[in-house]
Amino acid sequence: MNTLRVGLIVNPIAGLGGAVSLKGSDGVADEALARGAIPQSEARATEALSLMRQLAEALTVITGAGPLGEDAAMEAGWPVEVIYHAPVRTTAQDTVQLARRLSTLRVDLLLFAGGDGTARDVADGVDDWLPVLGIPAGVKMHSGVFATTPKAAGLLALGFLRSTARRVAKQEVMDLDEGAVRDGHINPMLYGYLSVPENPRLLQGRKVSAVAGDSVAAEAIAASVVDEMEPDVVYLIGPGSTTWAVKRVLGDHASLLGVDAYLNRQLLVRDATAAQLEAITTGRPARALVTCIGGQGHIFGRGNQQFSGTLVRRLGRANVRVLATPSKLQSLSGRPFIADLHDPEAEKEMSGYVEVVSGYRSRAYYRCEAT
């Protein structure tokens, strides 16, 4: 007899805009699909659910029809109870309504696959006592309610459901105005709290902002990086305030929140898509310059989905440099860098020590893990 009930909500369009340089999915799903974006949220939900097979005899997934969760649960092989049907094109209100029904049913745990916008919708629909866990599937995830990766979400959910002492803590739900983000403005706001299973190792926590003095440190990093750029090597520079310092040294017209490609210190492609990055690095030596997210540690999979698994496998860990100020490294409190690429071979390639540039001619090596 199945005694555990897990609620599941999948946002079918979550993360669509990442690989095609749209900085999110809100209001641009059709454009993202037209650019060749491939939906990822269902596959990421399935990955998390598949890691919970030890509960096969005890668990039922309660969810919405089709892409709202039923498809992912069926793919993972779980018994499914459908309690909500939505139109072909789902909306944020469908997430709110499904979350509300799952809260009323008092499920043991509500899993949702999406990004910060989905977390807001879930928070609008549930009572604050209900245990909730986010499976990361969006472009931007500033909130502290997500596991570090889909695999981590599955392991954390498994441990929580098997525990006789289920501990939760309130975590922040943060979000950005995606329209403002596309215009280069980053201003995350607090929208509420959700009760999330406790596990500092598997839970990503909230993003930690830059501190006073970081801009000076970033300028030193930029000077070092530019001085050491090699001729005829394509440099792929990701988004972020630390990498932005490098782009400013190299000249105008770069993108703050996109991935820009440079050759011989000249801008080759501005705000490139995943397909463009793969094309321009074919048959050419190339390096990736990325930063880590303060307090979380992600170097791939958060706001820079243009770095595909295919591209990272091609580059190899030896050709990835992480640009991080000393305060950003300290904010990790020893937690590893994380490469959330949804590509087992690429994640295996990135597992190990990665070179970090933390000042002018100042280098270190820091551990990177897939989970």
XYZ file of C-alpha atoms in Angstrom:
371
model
C 0.000 0.000 0.000
C 1.343 3.417 -0.984
C 1.468 5.516 2.176
C 3.588 8.451 0.993
C 2.141 11.147 -1.229
C 4.401 13.523 -3.138
C 2.949 16.495 -4.955
C 4.573 17.429 -8.256
C 4.346 20.590 -10.359
C 6.331 21.044 -13.573
C 6.485 24.390 -15.333
C 6.711 23.235 -18.976
C 8.355 26.437 -20.229
C 10.838 26.946 -17.394
C 14.368 27.561 -18.642
C 13.379 27.866 -22.303
C 15.096 31.205 -22.792
C 18.488 30.330 -21.324
C 20.367 28.613 -24.140
C 18.969 31.028 -26.742
C 20.049 34.181 -24.860
C 16.631 35.436 -23.757
C 17.599 35.696 -20.040
C 14.453 33.873 -18.921
C 11.150 32.499 -20.162
C 8.497 34.944 -18.963
C 6.566 36.201 -21.964
C 9.078 34.903 -24.515
C 8.300 31.178 -24.732
C 7.149 31.370 -28.353
C 10.256 33.312 -29.363
C 12.483 30.845 -27.505
C 10.898 27.903 -29.308
C 11.244 29.727 -32.628
C 14.956 30.123 -31.912
C 15.283 26.380 -31.391
C 15.033 26.140 -27.603
C 14.448 22.643 -26.240
C 12.250 22.276 -23.118
C 14.232 20.917 -20.184
C 11.988 21.049 -17.126
C 10.239 17.703 -17.672
C 13.544 15.878 -18.129
C 14.978 17.507 -15.018
C 11.909 16.545 -12.987
C 12.163 12.974 -14.280
C 15.831 12.834 -13.274
C 14.970 13.856 -9.712
C 12.072 11.411 -9.433
C 14.144 8.548 -10.819
C 16.534 8.813 -7.867
C 13.709 8.051 -5.426
C 13.139 4.470 -6.598
C 13.854 3.045 -3.151
C 10.369 4.262 -2.206
C 8.726 2.438 -5.108
C 6.412 0.362 -2.930
C 5.307 3.271 -0.753
C 4.912 6.388 -2.885
C 2.254 7.920 -5.132
C 2.815 11.108 -7.130
C -0.124 13.524 -7.125
C 0.077 16.053 -9.906
C -1.492 17.824 -12.876
C -2.276 16.284 -16.233
C 0.270 15.975 -19.021
C 3.114 18.505 -18.966
C 2.163 19.819 -15.520
C 3.734 16.717 -13.961
C 1.960 13.565 -15.122
C 4.327 13.049 -18.069
C 7.464 13.343 -15.915
C 6.106 11.030 -13.208
C 5.053 8.400 -15.753
C 8.471 8.587 -17.425
C 10.091 7.971 -14.023
C 7.808 4.983 -13.466
C 5.728 6.254 -10.521
C 2.064 5.603 -9.762
C 0.243 8.846 -10.618
C -2.927 10.464 -9.372
C -4.032 13.395 -11.540
C -6.033 16.064 -9.716
C -5.842 19.012 -12.105
C -6.320 19.552 -15.825
C -5.114 22.670 -17.609
C -5.451 24.029 -21.145
C -2.837 23.088 -23.734
C -0.936 26.308 -22.928
C -0.441 26.430 -19.166
C -0.079 29.682 -17.229
C 1.239 30.808 -13.865
C -2.297 30.590 -12.522
C -2.339 26.850 -13.238
C 0.714 26.477 -10.997
C -0.982 28.481 -8.239
C -4.204 26.447 -8.487
C -2.403 23.091 -8.514
C -0.223 24.136 -5.569
C -3.363 25.164 -3.659
C -4.993 21.772 -4.223
C -1.851 19.896 -3.200
C -1.636 21.982 -0.044
C -5.248 21.101 0.793
C -4.422 17.403 0.355
C -1.527 17.778 2.828
C 0.996 15.869 0.729
C 4.198 14.764 2.475
C 6.344 16.886 0.147
C 5.678 19.133 -2.840
C 8.312 19.020 -5.574
C 8.258 21.644 -8.310
C 10.446 22.020 -11.396
C 11.013 25.574 -12.545
C 12.803 28.780 -11.642
C 12.211 31.748 -9.371
C 8.940 32.658 -11.090
C 7.593 29.169 -10.473
C 8.686 29.391 -6.831
C 6.657 32.597 -6.499
C 3.588 30.904 -7.947
C 3.977 27.932 -5.603
C 4.359 30.278 -2.625
C 1.109 31.997 -3.663
C -0.739 28.669 -3.539
C 0.524 26.752 -0.498
C 0.254 27.100 3.252
C 3.590 28.029 4.787
C 3.826 24.787 6.794
C 3.874 22.516 3.712
C 7.355 21.094 2.934
C 8.382 22.234 -0.560
C 11.510 21.615 -2.641
C 12.486 23.129 -5.976
C 14.040 21.079 -8.781
C 16.193 23.660 -10.598
C 14.943 24.080 -14.153
C 14.863 27.837 -14.735
C 17.355 30.316 -16.109
C 17.787 32.339 -12.940
C 17.446 30.914 -9.445
C 18.200 33.416 -6.709
C 15.808 31.778 -4.233
C 16.983 29.496 -1.458
C 14.265 26.894 -2.067
C 16.082 24.879 -4.762
C 18.342 21.864 -4.550
C 21.744 22.368 -6.140
C 20.893 20.080 -9.089
C 18.049 17.719 -10.129
C 20.095 14.812 -8.768
C 20.481 16.615 -5.443
C 16.715 17.257 -5.401
C 16.016 13.543 -5.762
C 18.483 12.590 -3.035
C 17.231 15.301 -0.679
C 13.595 14.297 -1.232
C 14.453 10.636 -0.679
C 16.201 11.357 2.601
C 13.426 13.636 3.804
C 10.622 11.182 3.034
C 12.452 8.285 4.694
C 13.275 10.253 7.819
C 11.380 9.845 11.067
C 12.354 13.409 12.049
C 11.570 15.633 9.103
C 13.235 18.981 9.670
C 12.365 22.035 7.568
C 13.494 25.653 7.587
C 12.045 28.783 6.029
C 13.890 29.786 2.845
C 13.529 32.962 0.826
C 11.642 33.183 -2.461
C 13.392 35.804 -4.603
C 12.715 36.894 -8.155
C 13.804 39.352 -10.819
C 11.825 41.359 -13.337
C 12.896 39.532 -16.515
C 12.038 42.514 -18.704
C 14.444 44.606 -16.648
C 17.042 41.839 -16.805
C 16.934 41.891 -20.607
C 17.688 45.622 -20.344
C 20.682 44.912 -18.101
C 19.137 45.734 -14.709
C 19.488 43.217 -11.856
C 17.411 43.868 -8.766
C 16.145 40.700 -7.042
C 13.237 41.223 -4.641
C 11.935 39.156 -1.743
C 8.456 37.722 -2.365
C 8.001 35.394 0.589
C 9.170 32.201 2.242
C 8.661 28.453 1.817
C 9.329 25.591 4.238
C 12.153 23.543 2.733
C 13.822 20.309 3.937
C 17.075 21.078 5.726
C 20.291 19.909 4.105
C 23.084 22.483 3.626
C 25.006 20.183 1.286
C 22.178 19.519 -1.182
C 20.248 22.788 -0.885
C 21.635 25.687 -2.888
C 20.689 28.453 -0.440
C 20.148 32.049 -1.469
C 22.490 34.024 -3.681
C 24.917 36.262 -1.775
C 25.408 39.711 -3.297
C 28.731 41.427 -3.876
C 30.306 43.301 -0.972
C 32.183 46.584 -0.722
C 35.601 46.299 -2.335
C 34.598 43.650 -4.849
C 34.702 46.127 -7.728
C 38.379 46.893 -7.037
C 39.181 43.183 -6.801
C 37.285 42.561 -10.059
C 39.340 45.230 -11.821
C 42.546 43.500 -10.692
C 41.220 40.183 -11.976
C 40.288 41.806 -15.294
C 43.743 43.330 -15.738
C 45.363 39.952 -15.143
C 43.034 38.106 -17.527
C 43.427 40.603 -20.365
C 47.227 40.762 -19.978
C 47.423 36.984 -20.351
C 45.044 36.543 -23.300
C 46.682 34.484 -26.019
C 46.481 35.253 -29.750
C 44.126 33.240 -31.965
C 42.287 31.746 -28.979
C 38.523 32.315 -28.704
C 37.564 33.528 -25.233
C 33.970 32.924 -24.170
C 33.157 35.317 -21.328
C 30.033 34.608 -19.320
C 27.640 36.917 -17.467
C 28.192 38.461 -14.062
C 29.697 41.482 -12.364
C 33.194 39.963 -12.105
C 33.363 38.954 -15.755
C 31.827 42.308 -16.717
C 35.044 43.962 -15.511
C 36.940 41.997 -18.177
C 34.456 42.981 -20.874
C 34.789 46.659 -19.931
C 38.572 46.514 -20.342
C 38.129 44.931 -23.774
C 35.795 47.702 -24.954
C 32.181 48.741 -25.406
C 29.152 46.895 -26.757
C 29.505 43.723 -24.690
C 26.519 42.254 -22.828
C 26.327 42.332 -19.028
C 24.049 39.297 -18.787
C 25.019 37.328 -21.889
C 27.960 35.255 -23.086
C 30.284 37.194 -25.413
C 33.002 35.716 -27.613
C 36.339 37.453 -28.243
C 39.180 36.731 -30.629
C 42.464 38.634 -30.386
C 40.802 40.969 -27.848
C 38.110 41.957 -30.338
C 34.405 41.227 -29.872
C 33.522 38.348 -32.173
C 29.908 37.576 -31.149
C 27.827 39.563 -28.661
C 25.243 37.812 -26.467
C 25.754 34.470 -28.220
C 23.370 31.535 -28.111
C 24.473 27.982 -27.281
C 24.403 27.073 -30.972
C 26.562 30.070 -31.902
C 29.137 29.239 -29.234
C 29.366 25.655 -30.445
C 29.761 26.864 -34.048
C 32.510 29.432 -33.449
C 34.605 27.053 -31.332
C 34.546 24.215 -33.855
C 38.140 23.567 -34.919
C 39.480 26.490 -32.860
C 41.250 26.662 -29.499
C 38.894 28.227 -26.977
C 38.601 29.031 -23.279
C 35.658 29.834 -21.041
C 35.838 32.618 -18.466
C 32.992 32.314 -15.967
C 32.290 33.357 -12.406
C 30.680 31.560 -9.494
C 27.463 32.562 -7.772
C 28.164 33.913 -4.318
C 26.840 31.708 -1.530
C 25.770 28.994 -4.000
C 28.860 28.079 -6.015
C 27.360 27.360 -9.438
C 29.725 28.040 -12.316
C 27.455 26.475 -14.968
C 23.675 26.133 -15.059
C 22.584 29.423 -13.465
C 22.049 32.235 -15.949
C 24.669 30.941 -18.392
C 22.907 27.991 -20.034
C 24.518 29.090 -23.303
C 27.426 26.933 -22.118
C 25.957 23.621 -23.235
C 27.170 20.198 -22.195
C 28.491 19.703 -25.724
C 30.546 22.884 -25.497
C 31.913 22.145 -22.029
C 32.952 18.637 -23.091
C 34.741 20.164 -26.072
C 36.546 22.766 -23.967
C 37.522 20.453 -21.126
C 38.087 21.484 -17.520
C 41.633 22.675 -18.319
C 40.185 25.412 -20.517
C 37.703 26.754 -17.964
C 38.774 29.650 -15.743
C 36.639 30.856 -12.841
C 36.967 34.551 -12.035
C 36.082 35.086 -8.378
C 36.934 37.776 -5.852
C 38.246 36.615 -2.457
C 34.968 37.622 -0.763
C 32.963 35.546 -3.254
C 35.096 32.497 -2.518
C 34.714 33.107 1.216
C 30.928 33.268 0.828
C 30.950 29.592 -0.217
C 32.183 28.543 3.245
C 34.045 25.604 1.720
C 31.179 24.430 -0.495
C 32.401 23.254 -3.915
C 31.769 24.849 -7.265
C 28.826 23.189 -9.010
C 28.429 22.388 -12.715
C 24.711 21.776 -13.345
C 24.832 20.908 -17.048
C 22.242 18.120 -17.360
C 24.895 16.183 -19.269
C 26.585 13.350 -17.311
C 29.753 13.341 -19.417
C 30.170 17.120 -19.225
C 29.572 17.067 -15.469
C 32.124 14.267 -15.091
C 34.592 16.342 -17.122
C 34.121 19.297 -14.767
C 34.483 17.236 -11.592
C 37.860 18.013 -10.046
C 39.934 21.111 -9.410
C 39.327 24.206 -11.535
C 41.695 27.131 -11.929
C 40.501 30.311 -10.200
C 41.754 33.830 -10.900
C 41.192 35.848 -7.718
C 43.440 38.873 -8.262
C 46.242 40.224 -10.434
C 48.487 37.249 -11.222
C 46.822 35.492 -8.295
C 45.655 31.927 -8.862
C 44.212 29.098 -6.876
C 42.519 25.765 -7.569
C 39.058 25.010 -6.228
C 37.043 21.800 -6.235
C 34.103 21.489 -8.633
C 31.370 18.860 -8.313
C 28.331 17.915 -10.382
C 26.099 17.695 -7.302
